[in-house]
Tab-separated table of C-alpha atoms and ligand atoms in Angstrom:
chain	number	residue	atom	x	y	z
A	281	MET	CA	144.170	182.202	171.586
A	282	ALA	CA	142.572	181.917	174.975
A	283	ASN	CA	139.426	183.248	176.089
A	284	ASP	CA	139.896	187.094	177.520
A	285	THR	CA	137.550	187.311	179.994
A	286	THR	CA	138.850	189.857	182.138
A	287	ALA	CA	137.709	190.577	186.057
A	288	THR	CA	134.972	192.873	184.646
A	289	GLY	CA	133.566	189.855	182.745
A	290	SER	CA	134.246	191.996	179.314
A	291	GLN	CA	134.980	189.784	176.395
A	292	ARG	CA	136.180	190.421	172.652
A	293	VAL	CA	133.611	189.779	170.504
A	294	ALA	CA	132.925	189.653	166.876
A	295	VAL	CA	129.787	189.686	165.050
A	296	ILE	CA	129.840	188.560	161.581
A	297	GLY	CA	127.050	189.934	159.293
A	298	PRO	CA	125.270	193.474	160.746
A	299	GLY	CA	121.935	192.082	159.786
A	300	LYS	CA	119.129	192.152	161.622
A	301	VAL	CA	120.399	189.598	164.383
A	302	GLY	CA	124.117	190.588	164.245
A	303	SER	CA	122.935	194.460	164.750
A	304	GLN	CA	121.004	193.709	167.674
A	305	LEU	CA	123.660	191.630	169.580
A	306	VAL	CA	126.313	194.723	168.917
A	307	ARG	CA	124.356	197.104	170.566
A	308	GLY	CA	123.639	194.605	173.277
A	309	PHE	CA	127.020	193.366	173.949
A	310	ALA	CA	128.312	197.362	173.583
A	311	ARG	CA	126.018	197.997	176.130
A	312	ALA	CA	126.739	195.462	178.501
A	313	GLY	CA	130.751	196.445	177.811
A	314	HIS	CA	131.934	194.121	175.876
A	315	HIS	CA	134.766	195.383	172.846
A	316	VAL	CA	132.582	194.515	169.512
A	317	THR	CA	134.025	194.117	166.300
A	318	VAL	CA	131.366	193.652	163.223
A	319	GLY	CA	132.871	192.008	160.780
A	320	ALA	CA	130.998	193.764	157.558
A	321	ARG	CA	131.265	193.103	153.943
A	322	ASP	CA	129.997	196.394	153.218
A	323	ALA	CA	130.997	198.904	156.029
A	324	ALA	CA	128.351	201.374	154.556
A	325	LYS	CA	125.639	198.707	155.786
A	326	ALA	CA	127.180	198.899	159.191
A	327	SER	CA	127.403	202.573	159.633
A	328	GLU	CA	124.887	203.231	162.373
A	329	LEU	CA	126.921	200.954	164.774
A	330	THR	CA	130.377	202.900	164.443
A	331	ALA	CA	128.978	205.718	166.928
A	332	LEU	CA	128.644	203.162	169.614
A	333	ALA	CA	131.148	202.747	172.340
A	334	ARG	CA	133.498	199.833	172.009
A	335	VAL	CA	132.592	199.193	168.253
A	336	GLU	CA	134.608	198.890	165.701
A	337	VAL	CA	133.662	197.897	162.096
A	338	LEU	CA	136.271	195.931	159.961
A	339	ASP	CA	135.884	193.474	157.350
A	340	PRO	CA	134.750	189.802	158.231
A	341	GLY	CA	138.300	188.443	158.705
A	342	GLY	CA	139.905	191.521	160.627
A	343	ALA	CA	136.696	191.116	163.104
A	344	ALA	CA	137.201	187.760	163.593
A	345	ALA	CA	140.825	187.931	164.053
A	346	ALA	CA	140.543	190.678	166.838
A	347	ALA	CA	137.976	188.372	169.162
A	348	ASP	CA	138.013	185.622	170.998
A	349	VAL	CA	134.404	184.746	170.371
A	350	VAL	CA	133.160	184.970	167.247
A	351	VAL	CA	129.063	185.038	166.436
A	352	LEU	CA	127.763	183.901	162.981
A	353	ALA	CA	124.944	185.801	162.169
A	354	VAL	CA	124.505	185.425	158.663
A	355	PRO	CA	122.372	183.108	156.396
A	356	VAL	CA	122.691	179.213	156.939
A	357	ARG	CA	123.491	179.197	152.921
A	358	ALA	CA	126.199	181.935	153.106
A	359	LEU	CA	127.902	180.060	156.349
A	360	ALA	CA	130.757	177.967	153.975
A	361	GLU	CA	131.659	181.425	152.042
A	362	ALA	CA	131.592	183.308	155.344
A	363	LEU	CA	133.941	180.791	156.933
A	364	GLU	CA	136.520	180.459	154.546
A	365	GLY	CA	136.299	184.688	154.781
A	366	LEU	CA	137.154	184.497	158.455
A	367	GLY	CA	140.598	182.525	158.071
A	368	ASP	CA	141.982	180.181	161.234
A	369	LEU	CA	139.692	180.198	163.948
A	370	SER	CA	141.648	177.446	165.870
A	371	GLY	CA	141.321	178.196	169.550
A	372	LYS	CA	138.207	180.718	169.224
A	373	VAL	CA	134.616	179.998	170.704
A	374	LEU	CA	132.379	180.079	167.441
A	375	VAL	CA	128.834	181.152	168.102
A	376	ASP	CA	126.510	179.438	166.130
A	377	ALA	CA	123.166	181.971	165.967
A	378	THR	CA	121.664	180.433	162.899
A	379	ASN	CA	118.395	178.686	161.722
A	380	ALA	CA	118.368	176.820	158.598
A	381	VAL	CA	115.117	178.191	157.651
A	382	SER	CA	112.496	178.043	154.945
A	383	ASP	CA	108.890	178.977	154.333
A	384	ALA	CA	108.358	179.678	158.109
A	385	CYS	CA	109.790	176.135	159.384
A	386	VAL	CA	113.291	175.592	160.515
A	387	LEU	CA	115.085	172.552	158.562
A	388	ALA	CA	118.184	170.913	158.639
A	389	VAL	CA	121.234	171.041	156.365
A	390	GLU	CA	121.527	167.769	154.469
A	391	GLY	CA	123.684	165.188	155.733
A	392	TYR	CA	124.426	167.028	159.231
A	393	GLU	CA	122.415	166.337	162.265
A	394	THR	CA	123.019	170.127	163.097
A	395	VAL	CA	123.819	173.512	161.948
A	396	SER	CA	126.722	173.390	164.615
A	397	ASP	CA	128.148	170.285	163.116
A	398	TYR	CA	128.025	171.732	159.856
A	399	ILE	CA	130.131	174.662	161.166
A	400	ALA	CA	132.505	172.704	163.337
A	401	GLU	CA	133.620	170.725	159.951
A	402	ARG	CA	134.614	173.987	158.323
A	403	ALA	CA	136.339	175.284	161.515
A	404	PRO	CA	138.571	173.130	162.860
A	405	GLY	CA	140.055	173.786	166.117
A	406	ALA	CA	137.010	176.214	166.879
A	407	ALA	CA	134.823	175.822	170.023
A	408	VAL	CA	131.351	175.878	168.245
A	409	VAL	CA	128.358	177.006	170.708
A	410	LYS	CA	124.969	177.394	169.459
A	411	ALA	CA	123.128	180.143	171.026
A	412	PHE	CA	121.021	183.225	170.087
A	413	ASN	CA	118.960	181.508	167.813
A	414	THR	CA	115.630	180.958	169.723
A	415	ILE	CA	113.891	184.344	170.076
A	416	GLY	CA	113.279	187.270	167.097
A	417	SER	CA	116.100	189.493	166.318
A	418	GLU	CA	114.341	192.424	168.012
A	419	HIS	CA	115.101	190.967	171.445
A	420	LEU	CA	118.333	190.299	171.091
A	421	ALA	CA	120.052	193.209	172.256
A	422	ASP	CA	117.863	192.894	175.580
A	423	GLY	CA	117.136	189.750	177.074
A	424	THR	CA	114.110	190.878	178.801
A	425	ILE	CA	110.517	191.516	177.770
A	426	GLY	CA	108.011	193.267	180.097
A	427	GLY	CA	110.399	193.116	182.689
A	428	HIS	CA	110.964	189.512	182.770
A	429	ALA	CA	114.065	187.464	181.605
A	430	VAL	CA	113.811	185.633	178.331
A	431	PHE	CA	114.837	182.022	178.654
A	432	LEU	CA	117.809	181.299	176.270
A	433	PRO	CA	119.015	177.775	176.074
A	434	VAL	CA	122.933	177.237	174.830
A	435	ALA	CA	124.604	173.952	173.921
A	436	GLY	CA	127.624	172.988	172.378
A	437	ASP	CA	131.480	172.230	173.003
A	438	ASP	CA	133.174	172.171	176.541
A	439	ARG	CA	135.378	174.683	176.070
A	440	GLY	CA	133.256	177.606	174.561
A	441	ARG	CA	130.050	177.144	176.673
A	442	ALA	CA	131.042	178.933	179.636
A	443	ALA	CA	132.174	182.185	177.577
A	444	VAL	CA	128.763	182.390	175.480
A	445	VAL	CA	126.826	182.084	178.808
A	446	ALA	CA	128.444	184.913	180.487
A	447	LEU	CA	127.926	186.913	177.333
A	448	ALA	CA	124.422	186.028	176.872
A	449	GLU	CA	123.740	186.745	180.704
A	450	SER	CA	125.498	190.239	180.148
A	451	LEU	CA	122.511	190.775	178.043
A	452	GLY	CA	119.834	189.815	180.926
A	453	PHE	CA	118.341	186.217	179.436
A	454	ASP	CA	117.426	183.484	181.950
A	455	VAL	CA	120.539	181.216	180.293
A	456	ALA	CA	119.996	177.685	180.394
A	457	ASP	CA	123.541	175.457	179.860
A	458	LEU	CA	122.118	172.393	178.360
A	459	GLY	CA	125.565	170.601	177.758
A	460	GLY	CA	127.246	169.477	175.108
A	461	ARG	CA	127.209	169.390	171.203
A	462	ASP	CA	124.829	166.298	171.297
A	463	ALA	CA	122.651	169.058	173.062
A	464	VAL	CA	122.285	171.504	169.761
A	465	THR	CA	119.617	169.245	168.433
A	466	ILE	CA	117.572	170.300	171.847
A	467	VAL	CA	118.402	174.230	171.124
A	468	GLU	CA	117.812	174.247	167.099
A	469	ASN	CA	114.436	172.319	168.233
A	470	ALA	CA	113.050	175.404	170.615
A	471	ALA	CA	113.886	177.520	167.463
A	472	ARG	CA	111.592	175.283	165.467
A	473	LEU	CA	108.637	175.608	168.438
A	474	TRP	CA	109.417	179.632	168.359
A	475	ILE	CA	109.072	179.709	164.476
A	476	HIS	CA	106.093	177.241	164.557
A	477	LEU	CA	104.162	179.615	166.881
A	478	ALA	CA	105.132	182.660	165.842
A	479	PHE	CA	104.272	181.903	162.062
A	480	ARG	CA	102.446	179.094	161.873
A	481	CYS	CA	99.997	179.683	164.928
A	482	GLY	CA	99.702	182.984	164.196
A	483	TRP	CA	101.135	184.273	167.598
A	484	GLY	CA	103.742	186.706	165.756
A	485	ARG	CA	107.212	187.665	166.863
A	486	GLU	CA	106.478	189.773	170.088
A	487	PHE	CA	107.345	186.586	172.880
A	488	GLY	CA	110.162	185.047	174.089
A	489	PHE	CA	110.211	181.639	176.564
A	490	GLY	CA	110.525	181.885	179.721
A	491	VAL	CA	110.791	179.725	182.962
A	492	LEU	CA	108.539	179.851	185.997
A	493	ARG	CA	110.040	179.259	189.368
A	494	PRO	CA	108.346	179.398	192.739
B	1185	NAP	N1	115.894	187.215	162.176
B	1185	NAP	C1	115.411	186.720	163.129
B	1185	NAP	O1	114.790	187.112	164.344
B	1185	NAP	C2	116.562	185.363	163.610
B	1185	NAP	C3	116.397	184.958	164.671
B	1185	NAP	C4	117.127	183.973	165.579
B	1185	NAP	C5	118.242	183.684	164.349
B	1185	NAP	N2	118.328	184.036	162.968
B	1185	NAP	C6	119.281	183.648	162.635
B	1185	NAP	O2	120.268	184.332	162.295
B	1185	NAP	C7	120.935	184.730	160.786
B	1185	NAP	C8	120.773	185.994	160.414
B	1185	NAP	O3	119.646	186.107	160.148
B	1185	NAP	P1	119.301	187.861	159.997
B	1185	NAP	O4	117.833	187.906	160.056
B	1185	NAP	O5	120.057	188.736	160.816
B	1185	NAP	O6	119.782	187.921	158.652
B	1185	NAP	P2	119.958	189.302	157.539
B	1185	NAP	O7	119.420	190.685	158.363
B	1185	NAP	O8	119.618	188.983	156.329
B	1185	NAP	O9	121.533	189.468	157.746
B	1185	NAP	C9	122.765	188.352	157.112
B	1185	NAP	C10	124.172	189.208	157.448
B	1185	NAP	O10	124.885	188.184	157.007
B	1185	NAP	C11	125.523	188.978	155.934
B	1185	NAP	N3	126.397	187.894	155.233
B	1185	NAP	C12	125.563	187.404	154.193
B	1185	NAP	N4	126.553	186.440	153.703
B	1185	NAP	C13	127.799	186.620	154.067
B	1185	NAP	C14	128.890	185.964	153.822
B	1185	NAP	N5	129.541	185.500	152.899
B	1185	NAP	N6	130.228	186.759	154.631
B	1185	NAP	C15	129.721	187.509	155.709
B	1185	NAP	N7	128.874	188.138	155.748
B	1185	NAP	C16	127.641	187.771	155.274
B	1185	NAP	C17	124.718	189.962	155.328
B	1185	NAP	O11	125.668	190.811	155.074
B	1185	NAP	P3	125.118	191.669	153.280
B	1185	NAP	O12	124.425	192.652	154.044
B	1185	NAP	O13	126.771	192.114	153.072
B	1185	NAP	O14	124.856	190.702	152.542
B	1185	NAP	C18	123.949	190.380	156.474
B	1185	NAP	O15	124.645	191.152	157.440
B	1185	NAP	C19	120.190	183.698	160.239
B	1185	NAP	O16	120.985	182.143	160.063
B	1185	NAP	C20	118.924	183.270	160.584
B	1185	NAP	O17	118.119	182.125	160.536
B	1185	NAP	C21	117.595	185.087	162.910
């Protein structure tokens, strides 16, 4: 399916997993005017999202089928099972918002350079793009903190990046397109830095990265 970006910039987005990350992204995307399907295993857990305009709660497979951009907001350990439940994702943009976290540090998935590589192997034909993983979930619905746009790096397959950059910009983030799948490591390392500062250095969760320009 081709990317359905209309003249107004509205996209058809599915968010798989209405947990902390997923529910914030749903709120942000809906407010920005995108049509959002929420992929929930248990619709009751997404009940507060059903009241939002342009939001529909479906089973994960139905939510993905109705969208051009599919955001994976599930734990890394659940990715294989979640992807199996989404059916054929070829032609879609698949956003990897995950971090392979354990004990307040970001790990790798054994045998893969990045989590996105692990996802791409299980989603043939999808364009996999890493994004929305470098800041705490509390700040995902609105990409600004204290009136400043939060820096959000994005990297992944060429066919999907423009749509994901546009989605992130519609939330207010200061987005950097880092390039292809070989740059995903940099995005995962940015998350490692955020998590290290938040939990090892005691900064807490109330911060995001920013870029200074003259
Ligand atoms: N929390 C953060 O601040 C943050 C920030 C950036 C990135 N991340 C990353 O984002 C991802 C999600 O984190 P989270 O904090 O939002 O976790 P969470 O609150 O635990 O939510 C996880 C969601 O995934 C769903 N899920 C689990 N297994 C599934 C499956 N097999 N099929 C479909 N859905 C499934 C869960 O549904 P059920 O309720 O039915 O189990 C739940 O809605 C993780 O990879 C995390 O590392 C987190």
